[in-house]
Tab-separated table of C-alpha atoms in Angstrom:
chain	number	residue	atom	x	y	z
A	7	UNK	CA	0.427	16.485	17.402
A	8	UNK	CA	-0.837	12.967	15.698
A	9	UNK	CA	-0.441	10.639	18.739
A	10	UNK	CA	-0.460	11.117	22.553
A	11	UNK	CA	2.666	8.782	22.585
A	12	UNK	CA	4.929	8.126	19.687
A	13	UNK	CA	6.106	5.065	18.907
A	14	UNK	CA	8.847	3.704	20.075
A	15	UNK	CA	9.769	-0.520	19.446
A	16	UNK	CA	10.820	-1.198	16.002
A	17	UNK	CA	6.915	-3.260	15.704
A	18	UNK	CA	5.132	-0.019	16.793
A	19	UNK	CA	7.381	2.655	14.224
A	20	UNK	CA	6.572	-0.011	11.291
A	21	UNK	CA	2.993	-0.133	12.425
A	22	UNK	CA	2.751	3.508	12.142
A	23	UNK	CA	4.762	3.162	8.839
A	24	UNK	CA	2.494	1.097	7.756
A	25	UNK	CA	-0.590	2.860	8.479
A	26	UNK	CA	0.792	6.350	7.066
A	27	UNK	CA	1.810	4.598	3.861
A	28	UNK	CA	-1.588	2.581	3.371
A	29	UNK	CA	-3.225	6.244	3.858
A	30	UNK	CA	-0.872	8.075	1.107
A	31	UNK	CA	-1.485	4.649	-1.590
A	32	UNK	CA	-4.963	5.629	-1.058
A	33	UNK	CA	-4.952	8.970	-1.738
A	34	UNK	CA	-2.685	8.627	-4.980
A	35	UNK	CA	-4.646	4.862	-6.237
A	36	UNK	CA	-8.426	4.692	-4.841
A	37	UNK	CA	-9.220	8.147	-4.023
A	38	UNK	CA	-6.914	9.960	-6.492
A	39	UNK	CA	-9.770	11.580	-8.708
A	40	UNK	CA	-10.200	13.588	-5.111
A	41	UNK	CA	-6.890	14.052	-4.074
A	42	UNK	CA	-6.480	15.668	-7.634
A	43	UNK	CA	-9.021	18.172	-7.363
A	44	UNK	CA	-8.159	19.028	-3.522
A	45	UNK	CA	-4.313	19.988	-4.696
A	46	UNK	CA	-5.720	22.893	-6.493
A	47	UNK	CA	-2.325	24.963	-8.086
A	48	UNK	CA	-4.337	28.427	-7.032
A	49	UNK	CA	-4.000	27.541	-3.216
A	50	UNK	CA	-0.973	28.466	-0.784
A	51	UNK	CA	1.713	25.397	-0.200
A	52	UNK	CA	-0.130	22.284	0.200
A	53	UNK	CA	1.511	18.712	1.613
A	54	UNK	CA	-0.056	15.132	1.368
A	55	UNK	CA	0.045	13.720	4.807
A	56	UNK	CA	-0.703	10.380	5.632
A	57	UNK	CA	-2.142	9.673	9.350
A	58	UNK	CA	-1.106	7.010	11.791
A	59	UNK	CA	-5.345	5.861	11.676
A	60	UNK	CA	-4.970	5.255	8.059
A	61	UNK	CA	-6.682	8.410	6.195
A	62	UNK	CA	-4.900	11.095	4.574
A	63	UNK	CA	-5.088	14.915	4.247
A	64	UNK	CA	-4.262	17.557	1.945
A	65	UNK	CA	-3.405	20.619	3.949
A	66	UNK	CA	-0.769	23.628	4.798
A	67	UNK	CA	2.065	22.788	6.560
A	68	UNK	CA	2.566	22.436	10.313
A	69	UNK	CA	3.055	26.097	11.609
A	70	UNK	CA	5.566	25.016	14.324
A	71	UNK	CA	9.231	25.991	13.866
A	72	UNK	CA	10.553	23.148	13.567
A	73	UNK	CA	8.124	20.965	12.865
A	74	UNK	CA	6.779	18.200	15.919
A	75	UNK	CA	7.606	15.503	12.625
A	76	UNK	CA	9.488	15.717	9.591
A	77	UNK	CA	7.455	17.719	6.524
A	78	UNK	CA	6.217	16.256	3.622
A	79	UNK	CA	7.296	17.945	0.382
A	80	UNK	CA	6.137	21.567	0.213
A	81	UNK	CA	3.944	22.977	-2.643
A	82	UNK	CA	2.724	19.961	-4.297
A	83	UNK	CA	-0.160	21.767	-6.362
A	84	UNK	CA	1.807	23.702	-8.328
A	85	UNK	CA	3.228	21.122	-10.146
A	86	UNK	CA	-0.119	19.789	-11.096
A	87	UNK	CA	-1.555	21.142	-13.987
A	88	UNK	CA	2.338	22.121	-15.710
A	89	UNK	CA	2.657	18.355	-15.370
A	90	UNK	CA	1.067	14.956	-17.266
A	91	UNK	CA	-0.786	13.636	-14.415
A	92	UNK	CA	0.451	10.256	-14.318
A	93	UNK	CA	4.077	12.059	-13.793
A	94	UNK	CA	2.900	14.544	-11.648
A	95	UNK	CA	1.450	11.523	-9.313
A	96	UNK	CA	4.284	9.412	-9.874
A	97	UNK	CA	6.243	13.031	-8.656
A	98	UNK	CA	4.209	12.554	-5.546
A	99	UNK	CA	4.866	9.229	-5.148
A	100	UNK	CA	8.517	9.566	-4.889
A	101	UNK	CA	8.389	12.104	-2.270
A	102	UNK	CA	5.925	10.542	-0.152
A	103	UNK	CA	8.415	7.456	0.307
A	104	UNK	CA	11.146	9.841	1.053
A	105	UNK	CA	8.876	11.472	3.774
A	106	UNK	CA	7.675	8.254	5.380
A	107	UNK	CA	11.123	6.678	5.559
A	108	UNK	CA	11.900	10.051	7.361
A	109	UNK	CA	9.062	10.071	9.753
A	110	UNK	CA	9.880	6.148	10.763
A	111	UNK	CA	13.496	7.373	11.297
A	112	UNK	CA	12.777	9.992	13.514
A	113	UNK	CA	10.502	7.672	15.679
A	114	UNK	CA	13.774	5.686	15.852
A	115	UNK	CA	16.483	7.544	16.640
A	116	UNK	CA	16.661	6.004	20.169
A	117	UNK	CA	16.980	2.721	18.473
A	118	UNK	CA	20.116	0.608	18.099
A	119	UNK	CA	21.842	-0.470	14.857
A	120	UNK	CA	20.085	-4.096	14.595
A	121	UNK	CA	16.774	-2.811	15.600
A	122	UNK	CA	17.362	-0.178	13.095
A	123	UNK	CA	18.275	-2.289	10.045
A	124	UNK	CA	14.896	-4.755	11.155
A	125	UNK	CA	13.018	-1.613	11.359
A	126	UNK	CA	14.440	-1.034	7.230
A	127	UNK	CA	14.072	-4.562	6.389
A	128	UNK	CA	10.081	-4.556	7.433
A	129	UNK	CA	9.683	-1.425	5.412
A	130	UNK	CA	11.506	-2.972	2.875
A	131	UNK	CA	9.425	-5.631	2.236
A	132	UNK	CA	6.537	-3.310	1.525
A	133	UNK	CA	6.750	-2.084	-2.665
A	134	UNK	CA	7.268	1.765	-2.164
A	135	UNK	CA	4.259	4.626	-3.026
A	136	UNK	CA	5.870	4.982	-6.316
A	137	UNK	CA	6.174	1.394	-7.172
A	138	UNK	CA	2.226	0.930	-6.176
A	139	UNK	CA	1.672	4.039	-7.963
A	140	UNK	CA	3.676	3.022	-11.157
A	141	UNK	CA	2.531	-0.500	-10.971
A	142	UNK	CA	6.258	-1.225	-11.438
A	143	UNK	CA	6.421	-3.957	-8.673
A	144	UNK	CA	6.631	-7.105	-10.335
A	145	UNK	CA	3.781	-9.753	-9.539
A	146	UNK	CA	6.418	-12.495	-8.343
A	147	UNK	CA	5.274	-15.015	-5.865
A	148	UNK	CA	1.942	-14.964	-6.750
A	149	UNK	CA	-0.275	-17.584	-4.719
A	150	UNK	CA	0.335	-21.219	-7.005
A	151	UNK	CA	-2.327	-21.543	-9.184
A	152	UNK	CA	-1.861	-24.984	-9.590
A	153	UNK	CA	-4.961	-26.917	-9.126
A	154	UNK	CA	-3.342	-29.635	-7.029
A	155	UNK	CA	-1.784	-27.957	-4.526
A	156	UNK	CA	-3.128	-28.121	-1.070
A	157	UNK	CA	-3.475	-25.348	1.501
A	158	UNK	CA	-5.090	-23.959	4.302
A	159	UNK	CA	-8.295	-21.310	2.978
A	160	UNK	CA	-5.704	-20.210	0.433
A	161	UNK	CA	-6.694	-18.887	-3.084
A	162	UNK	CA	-6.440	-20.130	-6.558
A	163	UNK	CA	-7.797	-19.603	-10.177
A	164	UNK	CA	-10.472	-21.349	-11.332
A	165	UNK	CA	-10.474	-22.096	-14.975
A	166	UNK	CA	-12.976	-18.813	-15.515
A	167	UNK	CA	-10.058	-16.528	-13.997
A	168	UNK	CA	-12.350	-16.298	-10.811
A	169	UNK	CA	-10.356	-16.219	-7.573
A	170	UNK	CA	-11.567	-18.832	-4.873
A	171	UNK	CA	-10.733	-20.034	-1.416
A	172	UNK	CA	-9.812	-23.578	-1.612
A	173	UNK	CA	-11.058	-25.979	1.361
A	174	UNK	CA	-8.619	-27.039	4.742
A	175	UNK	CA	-6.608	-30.048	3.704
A	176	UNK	CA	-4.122	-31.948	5.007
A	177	UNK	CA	-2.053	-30.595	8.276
A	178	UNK	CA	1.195	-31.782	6.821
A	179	UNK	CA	0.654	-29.389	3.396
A	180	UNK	CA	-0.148	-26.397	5.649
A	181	UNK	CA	3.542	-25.620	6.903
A	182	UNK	CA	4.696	-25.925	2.859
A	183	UNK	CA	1.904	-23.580	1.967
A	184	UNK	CA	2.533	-20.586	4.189
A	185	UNK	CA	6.425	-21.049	2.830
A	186	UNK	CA	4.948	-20.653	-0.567
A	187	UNK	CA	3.027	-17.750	-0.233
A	188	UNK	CA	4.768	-15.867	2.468
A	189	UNK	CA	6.264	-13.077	0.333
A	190	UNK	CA	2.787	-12.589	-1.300
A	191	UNK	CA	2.167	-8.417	-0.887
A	192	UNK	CA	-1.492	-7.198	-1.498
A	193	UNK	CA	-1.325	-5.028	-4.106
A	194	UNK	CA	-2.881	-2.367	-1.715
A	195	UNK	CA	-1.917	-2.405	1.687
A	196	UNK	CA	1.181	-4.417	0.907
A	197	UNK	CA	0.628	-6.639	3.665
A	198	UNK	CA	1.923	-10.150	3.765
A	199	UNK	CA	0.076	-13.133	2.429
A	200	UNK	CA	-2.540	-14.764	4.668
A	201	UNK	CA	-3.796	-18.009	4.402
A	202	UNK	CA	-7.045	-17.545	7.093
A	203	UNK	CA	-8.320	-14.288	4.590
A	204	UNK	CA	-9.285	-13.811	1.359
A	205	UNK	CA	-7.351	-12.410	-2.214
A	206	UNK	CA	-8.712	-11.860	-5.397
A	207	UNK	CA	-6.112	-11.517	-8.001
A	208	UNK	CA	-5.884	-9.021	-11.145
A	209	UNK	CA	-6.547	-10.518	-14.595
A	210	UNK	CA	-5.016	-7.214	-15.967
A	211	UNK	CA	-1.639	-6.502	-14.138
A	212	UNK	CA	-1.732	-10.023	-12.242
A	213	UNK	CA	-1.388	-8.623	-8.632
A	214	UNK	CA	-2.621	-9.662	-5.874
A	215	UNK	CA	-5.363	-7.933	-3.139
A	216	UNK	CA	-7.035	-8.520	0.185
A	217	UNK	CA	-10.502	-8.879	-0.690
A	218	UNK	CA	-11.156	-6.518	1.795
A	219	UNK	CA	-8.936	-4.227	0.719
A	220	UNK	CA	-11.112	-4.132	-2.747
A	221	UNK	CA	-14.364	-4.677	-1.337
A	222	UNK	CA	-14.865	-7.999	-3.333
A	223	UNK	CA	-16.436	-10.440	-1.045
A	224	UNK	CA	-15.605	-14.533	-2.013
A	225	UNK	CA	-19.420	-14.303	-2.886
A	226	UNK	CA	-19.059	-11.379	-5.414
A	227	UNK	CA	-15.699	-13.096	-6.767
A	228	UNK	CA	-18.322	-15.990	-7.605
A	229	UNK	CA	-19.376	-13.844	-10.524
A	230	UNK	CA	-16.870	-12.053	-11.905
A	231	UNK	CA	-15.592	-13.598	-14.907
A	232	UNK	CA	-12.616	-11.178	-14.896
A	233	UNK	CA	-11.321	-9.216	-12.089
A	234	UNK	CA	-9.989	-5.572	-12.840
A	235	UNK	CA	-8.570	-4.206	-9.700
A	236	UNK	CA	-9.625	-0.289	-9.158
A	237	UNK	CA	-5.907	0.807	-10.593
A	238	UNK	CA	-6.747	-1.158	-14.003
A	239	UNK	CA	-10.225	0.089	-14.002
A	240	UNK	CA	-9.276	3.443	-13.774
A	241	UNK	CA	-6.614	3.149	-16.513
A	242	UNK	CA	-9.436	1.860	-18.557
A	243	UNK	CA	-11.499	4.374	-18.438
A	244	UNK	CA	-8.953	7.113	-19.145
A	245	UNK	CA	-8.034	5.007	-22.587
């Protein structure tokens, strides 16, 4: 119904994992002021699906019998307004990872028992909806923030909490850098650190983000004296 061919390889089923997921953080992070008001507890059943092009949709279920892909949890508005909010989200959250792990399974029946425990392993790696959601996945290997290292274009603090991209240095350091930072997640997409882009990091929670990812350009970061990312911000404002 989504896709004129499903995926198949373990790299294609995590790329659609990926994209799905990315689409559902969205929907429950950035855009969750609208994703609130569109799971109105008046309307018929309504699921939270997450599309392999990266945008999401609240809508009825699948009328097929059974379904072309696994369902995402039935009836999510009802729960909304008997709920808190941030536990009716986090509700959300929870079965949202339970519905993408199914989907990627599906894809992968055909796929053998090492393919299948690197397909878990990749997915893995990525927090979960609920841990983005929750903000419960602990800011560990954080990009050093220690003024000598070297690296290739990676990022650092200044001393005004400003994230910047440090110049190329020597070839020998680059090799020890990428070690360094290569379980780095963005706090958004959850992709793996990158020393050729840009990341800003939080001065609230102390995670980590694509610039791109937050729309903060290295010129922007130039004059921001502290960086809030959107989940912070929007915690603010509710205070």
């Amino acid at each position: 119904m989504e896709m004129a061919t499903s995926p198949r390889t373990v790299e294609e089923i995590f790329k659609d994992y990926g994209a799905r997921r990315a689409a559902v953080v969205r929907a429950l992070t950035y855009d969750v002021d609208e994703f609130y008001g569109l799971c109105d507890p008046e309307k018929e059943n309504l699921c939270l699906y997450g599309h392999p092009n990266e945008t999401w949709e609240v809508t009825l279920p699948a009328e097929e019998v059974p379904p072309e892909l696994p369902e995402p949890a039935l009836g999510i508005n009802f729960a909304r307004d008997g709920m808190n909010r941030k536990d009716w989200l986090s509700l959300v959250a929870v079965h949202s990872d339970s519905w993408l792990l199914s989907v990627a399974f599906y894809f992968g029946a055909q796929l053998n028992r090492n393919e299948r425990k690197r397909l878990f392993s990749l997915i893995n790696d990525l927090p979960t909806v609920f841990e983005v959601v929750t903000d419960r996945k602990p800011a560990k290997d954080k990009p050093s923030v220690d003024s000598g290292s070297k690296s290739r274009g990676s990022t650092k603090r200044s001393g005004d909490g400003i994230v910047k991209s440090t110049p190329k240095l020597a070839d020998e350091s680059f090799e020890e850098e990428d070690d360094e930072h290569s379980e780095t997640l963005c706090g958004s997409c959850g992709g793996n650190y990158n020393a050729d882009e840009f990341w800003i990091g939080c001065d609230i929670c102390e995670r980590w983000f694509h610039g791109k990812c937050v729309k903060i350009t290295p010129a922007k970061a130039e004059n921001i004296k502290q960086y809030k990312c959107p989940s912070c911000s929007l915690k603010r404002s509710r205070q």
